[in-house]
mmCIF file of C-alpha atoms in Angstrom:
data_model
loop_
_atom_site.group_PDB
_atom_site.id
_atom_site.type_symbol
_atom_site.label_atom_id
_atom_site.label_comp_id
_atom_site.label_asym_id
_atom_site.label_seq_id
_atom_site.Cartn_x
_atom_site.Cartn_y
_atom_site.Cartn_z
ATOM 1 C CA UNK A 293 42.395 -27.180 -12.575
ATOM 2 C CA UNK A 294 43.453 -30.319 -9.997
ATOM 3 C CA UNK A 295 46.717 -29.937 -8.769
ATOM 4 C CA UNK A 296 49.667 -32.135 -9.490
ATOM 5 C CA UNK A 297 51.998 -32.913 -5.984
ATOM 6 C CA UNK A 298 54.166 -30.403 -4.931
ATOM 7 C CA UNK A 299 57.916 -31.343 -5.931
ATOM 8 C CA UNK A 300 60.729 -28.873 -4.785
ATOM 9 C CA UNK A 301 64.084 -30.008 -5.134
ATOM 10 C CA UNK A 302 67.602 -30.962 -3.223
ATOM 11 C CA UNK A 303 70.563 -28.769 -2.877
ATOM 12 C CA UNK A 304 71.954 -30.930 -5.670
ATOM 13 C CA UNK A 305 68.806 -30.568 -7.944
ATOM 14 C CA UNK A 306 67.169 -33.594 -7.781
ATOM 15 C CA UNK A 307 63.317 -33.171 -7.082
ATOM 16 C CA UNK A 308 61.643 -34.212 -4.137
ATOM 17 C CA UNK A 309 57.618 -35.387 -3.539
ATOM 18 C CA UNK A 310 56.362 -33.431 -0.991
ATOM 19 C CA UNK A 311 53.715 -35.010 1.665
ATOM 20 C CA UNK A 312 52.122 -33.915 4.828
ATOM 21 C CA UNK A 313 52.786 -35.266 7.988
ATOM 22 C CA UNK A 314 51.586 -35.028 11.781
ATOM 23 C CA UNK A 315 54.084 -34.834 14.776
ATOM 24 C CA UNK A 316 53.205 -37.510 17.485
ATOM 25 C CA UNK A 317 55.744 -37.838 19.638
ATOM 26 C CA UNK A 318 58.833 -35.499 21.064
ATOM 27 C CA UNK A 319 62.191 -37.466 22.240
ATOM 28 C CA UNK A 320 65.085 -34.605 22.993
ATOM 29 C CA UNK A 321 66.126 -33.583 19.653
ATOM 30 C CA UNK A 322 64.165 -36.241 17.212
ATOM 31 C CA UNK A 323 60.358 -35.919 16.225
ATOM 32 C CA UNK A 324 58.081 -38.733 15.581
ATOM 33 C CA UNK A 325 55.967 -38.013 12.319
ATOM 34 C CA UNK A 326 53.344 -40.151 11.165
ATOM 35 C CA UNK A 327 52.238 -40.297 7.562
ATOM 36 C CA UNK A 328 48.592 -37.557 7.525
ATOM 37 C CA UNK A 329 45.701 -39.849 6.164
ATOM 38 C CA UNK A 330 44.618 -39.374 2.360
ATOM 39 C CA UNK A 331 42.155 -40.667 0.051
ATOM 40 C CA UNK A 332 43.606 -43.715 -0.310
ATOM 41 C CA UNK A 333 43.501 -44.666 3.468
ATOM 42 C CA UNK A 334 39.963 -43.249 3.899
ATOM 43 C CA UNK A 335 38.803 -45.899 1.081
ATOM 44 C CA UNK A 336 40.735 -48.473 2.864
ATOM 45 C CA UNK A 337 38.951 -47.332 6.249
ATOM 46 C CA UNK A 338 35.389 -47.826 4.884
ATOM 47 C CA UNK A 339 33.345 -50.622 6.002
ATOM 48 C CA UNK A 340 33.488 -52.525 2.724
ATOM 49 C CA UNK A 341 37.193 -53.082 2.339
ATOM 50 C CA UNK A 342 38.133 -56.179 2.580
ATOM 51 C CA UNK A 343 41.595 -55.705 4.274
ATOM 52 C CA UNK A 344 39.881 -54.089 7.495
ATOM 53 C CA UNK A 345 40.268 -57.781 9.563
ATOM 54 C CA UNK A 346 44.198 -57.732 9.017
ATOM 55 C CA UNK A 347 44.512 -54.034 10.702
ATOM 56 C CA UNK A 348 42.674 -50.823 11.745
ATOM 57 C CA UNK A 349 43.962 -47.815 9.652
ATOM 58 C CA UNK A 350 45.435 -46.289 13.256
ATOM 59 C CA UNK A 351 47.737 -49.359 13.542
ATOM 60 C CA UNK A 352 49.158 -48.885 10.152
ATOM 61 C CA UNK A 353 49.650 -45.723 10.531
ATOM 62 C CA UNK A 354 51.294 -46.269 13.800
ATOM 63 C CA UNK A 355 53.662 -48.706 12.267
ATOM 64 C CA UNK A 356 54.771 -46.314 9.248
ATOM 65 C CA UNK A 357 56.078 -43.911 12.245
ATOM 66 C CA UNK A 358 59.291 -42.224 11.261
ATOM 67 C CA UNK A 359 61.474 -40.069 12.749
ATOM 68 C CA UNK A 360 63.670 -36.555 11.995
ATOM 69 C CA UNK A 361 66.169 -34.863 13.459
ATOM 70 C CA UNK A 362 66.673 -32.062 11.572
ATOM 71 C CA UNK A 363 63.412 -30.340 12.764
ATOM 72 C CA UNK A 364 63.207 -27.062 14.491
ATOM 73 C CA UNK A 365 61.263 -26.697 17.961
ATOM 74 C CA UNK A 366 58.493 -29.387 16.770
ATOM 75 C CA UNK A 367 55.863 -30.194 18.988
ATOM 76 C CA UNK A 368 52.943 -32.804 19.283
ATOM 77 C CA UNK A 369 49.641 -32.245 16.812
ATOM 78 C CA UNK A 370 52.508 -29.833 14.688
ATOM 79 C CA UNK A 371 51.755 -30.573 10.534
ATOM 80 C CA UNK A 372 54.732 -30.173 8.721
ATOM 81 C CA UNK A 373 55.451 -31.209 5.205
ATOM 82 C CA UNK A 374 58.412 -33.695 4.768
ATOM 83 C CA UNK A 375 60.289 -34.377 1.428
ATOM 84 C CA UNK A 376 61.368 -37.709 -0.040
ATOM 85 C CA UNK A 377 63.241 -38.005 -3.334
ATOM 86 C CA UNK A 378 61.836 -38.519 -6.287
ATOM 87 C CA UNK A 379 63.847 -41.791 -7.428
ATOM 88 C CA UNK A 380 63.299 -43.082 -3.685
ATOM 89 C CA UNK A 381 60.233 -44.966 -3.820
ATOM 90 C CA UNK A 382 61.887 -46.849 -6.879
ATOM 91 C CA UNK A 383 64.929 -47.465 -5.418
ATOM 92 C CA UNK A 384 62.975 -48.938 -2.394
ATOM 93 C CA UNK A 385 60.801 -50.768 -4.749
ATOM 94 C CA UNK A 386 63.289 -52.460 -6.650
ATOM 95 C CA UNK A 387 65.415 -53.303 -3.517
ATOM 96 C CA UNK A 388 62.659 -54.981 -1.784
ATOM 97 C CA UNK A 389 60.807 -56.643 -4.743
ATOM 98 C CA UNK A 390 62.749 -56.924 -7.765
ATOM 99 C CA UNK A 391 66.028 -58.256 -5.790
ATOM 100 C CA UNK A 392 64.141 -61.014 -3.905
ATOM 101 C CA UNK A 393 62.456 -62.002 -7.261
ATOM 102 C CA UNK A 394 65.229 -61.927 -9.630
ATOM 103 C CA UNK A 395 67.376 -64.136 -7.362
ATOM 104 C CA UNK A 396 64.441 -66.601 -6.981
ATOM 105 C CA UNK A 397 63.456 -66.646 -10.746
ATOM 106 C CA UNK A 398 67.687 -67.730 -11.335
ATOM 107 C CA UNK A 399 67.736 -70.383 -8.777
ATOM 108 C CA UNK A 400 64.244 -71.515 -10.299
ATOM 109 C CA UNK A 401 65.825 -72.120 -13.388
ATOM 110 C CA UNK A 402 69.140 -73.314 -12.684
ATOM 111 C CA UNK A 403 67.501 -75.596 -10.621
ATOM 112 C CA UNK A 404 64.868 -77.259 -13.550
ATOM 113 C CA UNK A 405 67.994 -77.276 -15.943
ATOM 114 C CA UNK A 406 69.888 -79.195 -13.872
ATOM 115 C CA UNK A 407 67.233 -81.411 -11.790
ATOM 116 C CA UNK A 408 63.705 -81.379 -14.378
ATOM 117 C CA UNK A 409 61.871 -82.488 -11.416
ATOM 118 C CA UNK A 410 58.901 -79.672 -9.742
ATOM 119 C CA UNK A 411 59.752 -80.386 -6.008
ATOM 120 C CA UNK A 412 63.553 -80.204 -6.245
ATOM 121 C CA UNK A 413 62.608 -77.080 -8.442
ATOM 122 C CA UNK A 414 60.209 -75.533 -6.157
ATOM 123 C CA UNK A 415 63.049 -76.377 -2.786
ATOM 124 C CA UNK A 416 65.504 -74.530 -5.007
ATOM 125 C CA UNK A 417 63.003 -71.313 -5.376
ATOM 126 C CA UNK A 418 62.325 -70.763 -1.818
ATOM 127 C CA UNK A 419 65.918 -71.018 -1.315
ATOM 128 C CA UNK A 420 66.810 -68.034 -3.890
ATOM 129 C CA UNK A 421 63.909 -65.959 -2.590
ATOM 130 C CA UNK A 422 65.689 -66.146 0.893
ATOM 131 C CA UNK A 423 68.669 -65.541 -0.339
ATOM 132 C CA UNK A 424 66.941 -62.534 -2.206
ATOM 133 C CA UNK A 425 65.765 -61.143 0.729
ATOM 134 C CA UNK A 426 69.012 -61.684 2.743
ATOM 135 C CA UNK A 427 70.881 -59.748 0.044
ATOM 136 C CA UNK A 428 68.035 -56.957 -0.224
ATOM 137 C CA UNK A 429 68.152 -56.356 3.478
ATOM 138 C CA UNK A 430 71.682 -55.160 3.242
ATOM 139 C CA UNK A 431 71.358 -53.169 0.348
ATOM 140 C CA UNK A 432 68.522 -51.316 1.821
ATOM 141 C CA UNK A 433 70.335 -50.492 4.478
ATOM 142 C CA UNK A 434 73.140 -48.737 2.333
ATOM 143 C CA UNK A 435 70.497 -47.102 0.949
ATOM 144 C CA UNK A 436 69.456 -46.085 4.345
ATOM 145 C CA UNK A 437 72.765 -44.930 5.711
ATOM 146 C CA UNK A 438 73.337 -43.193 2.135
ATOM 147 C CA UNK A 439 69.770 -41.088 3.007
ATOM 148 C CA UNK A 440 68.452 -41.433 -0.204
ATOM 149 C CA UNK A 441 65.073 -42.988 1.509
ATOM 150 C CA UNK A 442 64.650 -40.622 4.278
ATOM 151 C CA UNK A 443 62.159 -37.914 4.666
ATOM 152 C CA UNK A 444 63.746 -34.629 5.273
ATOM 153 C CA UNK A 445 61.879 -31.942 6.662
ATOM 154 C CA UNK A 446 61.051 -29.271 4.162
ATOM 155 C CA UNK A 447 58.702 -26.588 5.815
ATOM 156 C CA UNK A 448 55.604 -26.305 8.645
ATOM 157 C CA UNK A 449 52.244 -27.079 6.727
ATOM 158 C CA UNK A 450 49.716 -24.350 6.007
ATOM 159 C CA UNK A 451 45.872 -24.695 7.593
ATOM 160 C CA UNK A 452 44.507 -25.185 4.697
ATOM 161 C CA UNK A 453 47.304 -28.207 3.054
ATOM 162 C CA UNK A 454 45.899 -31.604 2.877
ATOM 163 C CA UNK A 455 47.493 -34.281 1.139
ATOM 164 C CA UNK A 456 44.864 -34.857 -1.412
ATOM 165 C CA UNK A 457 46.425 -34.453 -4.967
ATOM 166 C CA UNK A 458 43.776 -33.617 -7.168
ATOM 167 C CA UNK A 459 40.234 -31.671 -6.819
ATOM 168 C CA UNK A 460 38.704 -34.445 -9.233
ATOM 169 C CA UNK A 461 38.530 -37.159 -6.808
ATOM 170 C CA UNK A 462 39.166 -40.318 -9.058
ATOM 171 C CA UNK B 293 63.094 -72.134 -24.340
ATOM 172 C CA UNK B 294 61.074 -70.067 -27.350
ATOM 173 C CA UNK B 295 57.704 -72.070 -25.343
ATOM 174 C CA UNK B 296 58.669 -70.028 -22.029
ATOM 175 C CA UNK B 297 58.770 -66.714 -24.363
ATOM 176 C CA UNK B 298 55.709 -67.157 -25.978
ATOM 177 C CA UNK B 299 54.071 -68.055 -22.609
ATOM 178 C CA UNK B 300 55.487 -64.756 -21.007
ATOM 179 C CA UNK B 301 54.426 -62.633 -23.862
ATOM 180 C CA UNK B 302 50.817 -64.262 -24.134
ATOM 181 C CA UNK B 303 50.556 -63.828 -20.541
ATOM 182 C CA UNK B 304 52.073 -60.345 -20.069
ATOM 183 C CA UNK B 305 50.376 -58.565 -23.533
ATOM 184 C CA UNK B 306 48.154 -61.144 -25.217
ATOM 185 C CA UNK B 307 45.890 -62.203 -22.398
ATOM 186 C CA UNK B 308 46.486 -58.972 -20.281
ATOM 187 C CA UNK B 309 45.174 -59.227 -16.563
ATOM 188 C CA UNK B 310 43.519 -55.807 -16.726
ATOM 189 C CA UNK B 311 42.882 -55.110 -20.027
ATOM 190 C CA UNK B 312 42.015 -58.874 -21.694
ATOM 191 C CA UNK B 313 40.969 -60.441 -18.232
ATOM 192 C CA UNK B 314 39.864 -57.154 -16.471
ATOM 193 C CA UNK B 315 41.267 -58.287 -13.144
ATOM 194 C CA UNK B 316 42.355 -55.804 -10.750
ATOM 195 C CA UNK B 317 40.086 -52.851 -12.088
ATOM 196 C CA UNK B 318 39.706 -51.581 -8.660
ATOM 197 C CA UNK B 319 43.718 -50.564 -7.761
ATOM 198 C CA UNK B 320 43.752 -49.435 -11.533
ATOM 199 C CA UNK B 321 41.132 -46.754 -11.245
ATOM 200 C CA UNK B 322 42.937 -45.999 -7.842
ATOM 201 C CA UNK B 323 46.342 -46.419 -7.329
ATOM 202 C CA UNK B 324 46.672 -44.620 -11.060
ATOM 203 C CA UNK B 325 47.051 -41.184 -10.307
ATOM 204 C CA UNK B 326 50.947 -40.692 -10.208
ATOM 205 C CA UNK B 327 53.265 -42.809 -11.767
ATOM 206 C CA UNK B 328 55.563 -43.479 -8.991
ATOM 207 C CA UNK B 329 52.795 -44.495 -6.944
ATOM 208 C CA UNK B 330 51.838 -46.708 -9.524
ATOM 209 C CA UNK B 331 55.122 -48.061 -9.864
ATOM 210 C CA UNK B 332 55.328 -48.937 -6.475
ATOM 211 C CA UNK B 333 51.882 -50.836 -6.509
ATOM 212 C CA UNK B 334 52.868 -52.533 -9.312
ATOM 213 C CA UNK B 335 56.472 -54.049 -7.811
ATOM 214 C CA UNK B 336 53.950 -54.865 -4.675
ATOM 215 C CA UNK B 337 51.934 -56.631 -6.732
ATOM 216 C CA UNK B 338 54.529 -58.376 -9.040
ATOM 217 C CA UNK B 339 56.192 -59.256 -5.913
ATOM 218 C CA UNK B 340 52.890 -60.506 -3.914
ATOM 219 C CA UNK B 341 51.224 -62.416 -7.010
ATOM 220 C CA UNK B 342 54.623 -64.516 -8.131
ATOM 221 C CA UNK B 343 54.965 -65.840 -4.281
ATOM 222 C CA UNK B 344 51.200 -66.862 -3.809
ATOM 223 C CA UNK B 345 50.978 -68.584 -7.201
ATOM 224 C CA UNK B 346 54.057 -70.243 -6.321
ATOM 225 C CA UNK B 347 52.718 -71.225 -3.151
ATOM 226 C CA UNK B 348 49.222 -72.048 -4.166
ATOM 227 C CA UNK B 349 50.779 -74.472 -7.303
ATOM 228 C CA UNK B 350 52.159 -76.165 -4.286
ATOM 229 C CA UNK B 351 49.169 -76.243 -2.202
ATOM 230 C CA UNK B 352 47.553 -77.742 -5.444
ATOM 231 C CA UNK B 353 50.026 -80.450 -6.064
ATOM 232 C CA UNK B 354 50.404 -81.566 -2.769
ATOM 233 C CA UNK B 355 47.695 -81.177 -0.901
ATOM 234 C CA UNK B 356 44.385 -80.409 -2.574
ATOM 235 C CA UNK B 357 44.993 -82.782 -5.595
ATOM 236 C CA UNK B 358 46.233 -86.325 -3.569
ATOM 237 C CA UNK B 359 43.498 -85.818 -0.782
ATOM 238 C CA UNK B 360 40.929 -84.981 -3.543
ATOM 239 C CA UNK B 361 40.056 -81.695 -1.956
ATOM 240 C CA UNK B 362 39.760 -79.540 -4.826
ATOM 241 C CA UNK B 363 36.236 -78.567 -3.581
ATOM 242 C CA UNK B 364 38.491 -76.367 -0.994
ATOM 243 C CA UNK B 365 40.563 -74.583 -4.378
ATOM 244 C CA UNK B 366 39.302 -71.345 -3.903
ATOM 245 C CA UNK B 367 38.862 -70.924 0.374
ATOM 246 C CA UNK B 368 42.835 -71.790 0.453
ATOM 247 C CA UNK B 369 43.919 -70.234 -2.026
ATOM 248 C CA UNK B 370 42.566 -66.713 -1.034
ATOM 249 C CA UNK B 371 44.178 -67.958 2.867
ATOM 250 C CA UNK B 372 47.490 -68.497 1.396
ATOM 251 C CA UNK B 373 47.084 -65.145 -0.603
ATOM 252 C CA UNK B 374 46.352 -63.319 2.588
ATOM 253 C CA UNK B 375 49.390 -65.236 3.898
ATOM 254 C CA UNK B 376 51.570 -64.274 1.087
ATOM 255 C CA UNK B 377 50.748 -60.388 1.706
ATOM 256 C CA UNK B 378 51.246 -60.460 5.697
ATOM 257 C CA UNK B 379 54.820 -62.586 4.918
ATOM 258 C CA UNK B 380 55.518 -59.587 2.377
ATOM 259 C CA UNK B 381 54.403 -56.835 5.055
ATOM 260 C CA UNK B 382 56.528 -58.670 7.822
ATOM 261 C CA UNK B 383 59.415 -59.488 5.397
ATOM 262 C CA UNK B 384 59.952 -55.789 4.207
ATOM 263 C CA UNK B 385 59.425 -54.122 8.097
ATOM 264 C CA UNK B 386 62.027 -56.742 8.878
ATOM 265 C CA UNK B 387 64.371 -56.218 6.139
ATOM 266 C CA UNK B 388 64.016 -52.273 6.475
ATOM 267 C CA UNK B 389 61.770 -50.170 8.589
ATOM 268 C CA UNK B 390 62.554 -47.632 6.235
ATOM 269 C CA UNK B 391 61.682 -49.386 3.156
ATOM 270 C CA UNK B 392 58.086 -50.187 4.697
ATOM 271 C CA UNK B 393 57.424 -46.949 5.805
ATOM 272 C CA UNK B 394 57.706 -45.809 1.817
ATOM 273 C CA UNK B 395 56.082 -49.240 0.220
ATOM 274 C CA UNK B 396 53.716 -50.491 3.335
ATOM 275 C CA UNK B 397 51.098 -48.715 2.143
ATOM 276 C CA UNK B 398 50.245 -50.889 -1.084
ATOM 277 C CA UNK B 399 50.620 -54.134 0.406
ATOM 278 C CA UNK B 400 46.546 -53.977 2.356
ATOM 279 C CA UNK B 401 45.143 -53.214 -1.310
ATOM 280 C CA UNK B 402 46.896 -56.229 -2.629
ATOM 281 C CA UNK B 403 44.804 -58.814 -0.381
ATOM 282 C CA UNK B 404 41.566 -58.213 -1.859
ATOM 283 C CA UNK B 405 43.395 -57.799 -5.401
ATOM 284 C CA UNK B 406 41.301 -59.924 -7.301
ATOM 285 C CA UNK B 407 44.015 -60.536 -10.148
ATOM 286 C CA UNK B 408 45.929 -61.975 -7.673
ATOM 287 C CA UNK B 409 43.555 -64.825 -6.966
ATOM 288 C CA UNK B 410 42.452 -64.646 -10.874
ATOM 289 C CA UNK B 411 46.308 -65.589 -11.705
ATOM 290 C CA UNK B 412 46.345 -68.247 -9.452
ATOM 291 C CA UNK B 413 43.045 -69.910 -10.762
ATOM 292 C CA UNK B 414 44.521 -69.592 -14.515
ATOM 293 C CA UNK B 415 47.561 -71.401 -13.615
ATOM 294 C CA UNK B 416 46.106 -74.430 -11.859
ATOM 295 C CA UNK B 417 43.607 -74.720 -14.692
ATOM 296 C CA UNK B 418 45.959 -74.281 -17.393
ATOM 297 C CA UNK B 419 48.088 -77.713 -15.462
ATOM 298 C CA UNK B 420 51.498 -76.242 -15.660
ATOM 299 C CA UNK B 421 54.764 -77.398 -14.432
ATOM 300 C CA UNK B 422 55.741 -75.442 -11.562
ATOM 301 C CA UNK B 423 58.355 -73.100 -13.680
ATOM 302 C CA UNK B 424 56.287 -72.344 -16.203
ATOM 303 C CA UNK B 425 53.415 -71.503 -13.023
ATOM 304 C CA UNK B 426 56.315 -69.391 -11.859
ATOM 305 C CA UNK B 427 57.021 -67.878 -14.884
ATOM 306 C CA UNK B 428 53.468 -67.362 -16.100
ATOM 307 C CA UNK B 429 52.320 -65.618 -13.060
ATOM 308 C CA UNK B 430 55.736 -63.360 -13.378
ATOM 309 C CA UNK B 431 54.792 -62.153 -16.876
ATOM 310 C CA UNK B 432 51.364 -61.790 -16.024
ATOM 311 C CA UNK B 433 51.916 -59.431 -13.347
ATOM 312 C CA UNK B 434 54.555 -57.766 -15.126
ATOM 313 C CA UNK B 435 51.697 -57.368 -18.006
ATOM 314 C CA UNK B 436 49.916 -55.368 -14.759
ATOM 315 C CA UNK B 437 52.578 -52.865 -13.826
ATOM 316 C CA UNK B 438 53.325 -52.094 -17.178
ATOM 317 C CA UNK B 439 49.332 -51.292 -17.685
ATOM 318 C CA UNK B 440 49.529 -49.661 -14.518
ATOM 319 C CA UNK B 441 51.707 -47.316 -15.331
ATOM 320 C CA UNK B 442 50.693 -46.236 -18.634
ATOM 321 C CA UNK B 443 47.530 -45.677 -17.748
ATOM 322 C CA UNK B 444 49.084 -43.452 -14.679
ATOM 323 C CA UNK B 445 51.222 -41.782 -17.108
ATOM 324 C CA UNK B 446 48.011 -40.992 -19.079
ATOM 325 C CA UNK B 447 45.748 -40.046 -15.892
ATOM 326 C CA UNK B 448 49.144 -37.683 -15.465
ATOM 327 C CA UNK B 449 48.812 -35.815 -18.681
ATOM 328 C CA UNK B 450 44.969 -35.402 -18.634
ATOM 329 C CA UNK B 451 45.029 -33.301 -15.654
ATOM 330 C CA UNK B 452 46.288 -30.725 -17.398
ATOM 331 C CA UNK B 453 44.287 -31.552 -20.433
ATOM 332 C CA UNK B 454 41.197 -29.147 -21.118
ATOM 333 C CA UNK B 455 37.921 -32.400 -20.745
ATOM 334 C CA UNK B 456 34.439 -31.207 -21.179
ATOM 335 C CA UNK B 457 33.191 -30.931 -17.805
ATOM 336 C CA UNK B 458 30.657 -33.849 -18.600
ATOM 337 C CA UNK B 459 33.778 -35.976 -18.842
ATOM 338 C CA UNK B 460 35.760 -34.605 -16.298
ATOM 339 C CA UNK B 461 36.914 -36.910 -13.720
ATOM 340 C CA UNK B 462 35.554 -41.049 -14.131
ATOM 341 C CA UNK B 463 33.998 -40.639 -17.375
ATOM 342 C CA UNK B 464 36.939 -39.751 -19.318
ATOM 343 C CA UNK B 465 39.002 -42.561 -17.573
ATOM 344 C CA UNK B 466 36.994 -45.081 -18.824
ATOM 345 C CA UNK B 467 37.345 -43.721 -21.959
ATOM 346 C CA UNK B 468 41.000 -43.857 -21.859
ATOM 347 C CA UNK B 469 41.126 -47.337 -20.461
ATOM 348 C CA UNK B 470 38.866 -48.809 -23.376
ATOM 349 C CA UNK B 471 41.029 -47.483 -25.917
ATOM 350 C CA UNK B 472 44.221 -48.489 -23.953
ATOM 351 C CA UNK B 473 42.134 -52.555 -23.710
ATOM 352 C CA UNK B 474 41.730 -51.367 -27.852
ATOM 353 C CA UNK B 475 45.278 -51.298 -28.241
ATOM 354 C CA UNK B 476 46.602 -53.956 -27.020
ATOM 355 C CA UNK B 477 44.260 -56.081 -28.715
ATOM 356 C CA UNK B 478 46.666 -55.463 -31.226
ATOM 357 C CA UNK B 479 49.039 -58.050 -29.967
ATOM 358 C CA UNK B 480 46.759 -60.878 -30.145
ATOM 359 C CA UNK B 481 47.550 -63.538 -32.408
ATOM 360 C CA UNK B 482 51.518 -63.332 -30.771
ATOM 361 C CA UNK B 483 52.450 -66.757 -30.062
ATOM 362 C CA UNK B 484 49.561 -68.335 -31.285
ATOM 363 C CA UNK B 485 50.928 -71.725 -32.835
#
């Protein structure tokens, strides 16, 4: 029977996704982990995909680097298994997508109620999605200094852990 | 008002993108297998797919229709797409490094999203103003996440389901997703008038 994701959970109970991750670099008392490849990047490694030309699979994963410092005696090429919370990814979703969008979608609006004319409509829309973004950049970084996006390390990963999630493959 | 509603509910349920249109089949048989993971492909998308077709209605008006280069529709529109989604990449590193080390994933499968492109296409042809472009391409990627995620919420509960081993695995996906396309069939006739 496939496997669903590991989930353990916070001191407080909520649950946490569990993922695999490699250590890559050692600075003093903070790691550098970088996200283990799955299916998903494997299929976006092949020849065929189309994204290829906008950035090798290394480079991504080089740029989705993060770091811990509540890691014991981690060295480079260690595999440990990080926790994120549950709610985080749509927390983070929301704050980067939904927040941009909403404010762009008012000003869209406000703007053909008042003006009725594309271009001045259009200005106004590009102004509310900056303004979006301005607004989500702070709030994700409450969200960042509240550590409810962070990894946390959870445990050193087992030989035989990979982060595939199911045996059936699709 | 009650024109923008029906619009959003034709384009979000009526005319689905993946189950009416079947656009974006590819991230739907992949991206499917956890609902938070759809959830966040499905913002990405939302996100990626309401800034294009925004853009591209203004490449349209502005450019391709006064210099009678509509011949060139489809090259720039799949350049300002690819545009769109490295804006979106650099946008979220800049707003949070944190932020794109959870979502940055999604955003490569979104370029080659064909719904994205289909979206923009259907708005251009169907000559809207540029809110109701806006608002069109909003519900109609809205009408994707939601799929998205039931479908992930179904993929969820049949891996604990006991499937024949003949249908173990693709077979029984498809199966799923044709009756899921059979259901919301039901909602055609909505704003028909």
């Amino acid at each position: 029977m496939p496997d669903f994701p590991e989930q353990s959970l916070t001191e407080s109970g909520a649950a946490l996704v569990e993922g695999i991750a490699r250590v890559v670099a050692v600075e003093g008392a903070v790691a550098w982990l970088e996200p283990e490849q799955g299916p998903s990047c494997a299929g976006c490694a092949s020849v065929g995909c189309g994204s290829k030309g906008l950035g090798t699979l290394a480079s991504r994963l080089a740029a989705r680097r993060f770091p811990l410092t509540d890691c014991p005696d981690l060295r480079v090429g260690d595999r440990v298994v990080v926790g994120v919370r549950g709610d985080a990814l749509l927390k983070a979703a929301l704050t980067a997508y939904v927040l941009p969008l909403v404010a762009m979608l008012a000003a869209a609006i406000l703007a053909q109620s008042l003006a009725g004319h594309d271009g001045v409509t259009l200005a106004a829309s590009v102004a509310g999605l900056l303004l979006g973004l301005g607004i989500a950049r702070r709030w994700a970084s409450r969200l960042t200094a509240r550590g409810v996006i962070a990894p946390r390390f959870l445990r050193r990963a087992g030989l035989g852990s990979s982060c595939r999630l199911t045996e059936s493959g699709w | 008002m009650q024109d923008y509603v029906y619009l959003m509910l034709s384009a979000a349920l009526v005319n689905n993108v993946i189950l009416a249109r079947f656009l974006g089949l590819c991230s739907f048989m992949g991206v499917t297998t956890r609902v938070d993971t759809a959830v966040g492909m499905g913002l990405a998308t939302t996100f990626v797919i309401t800034v294009s077709s925004m853009l591209n209605w203004a490449v349209e008006a502005y450019l391709l229709k006064p210099y009678d280069l509509l011949y060139l529709r489809t090259v720039t529109f799949i350049l300002v797409i690819a545009a769109a989604v490295q804006f979106t990449e650099m946008t979220v590193r800049k707003i949070s490094p944190s932020l794109f080390q959870m979502l940055g994933i999604y955003l490569p499968l979104i370029t080659t999203n064909c719904a994205v492109l289909g979206v923009a296409l259907l708005l251009v042809e169907g000559r809207m103003g540029f809110l109701e472009s806006v608002l069109f391409a909003l519900a109609s990627s809205l009408g994707y996440s939601l799929v998205m995620v039931l479908f992930a919420g179904l993929r969820e509960r049949l891996a604990v389901a006991d499937v024949p081993p003949l249908f173990a695995g693709p077979p029984i996906g498809f199966i799923v997703a044709s009756l899921l396309a059979l259901a919301f069939m039901g909602f055609s006739g909505i704003g028909a008038h």
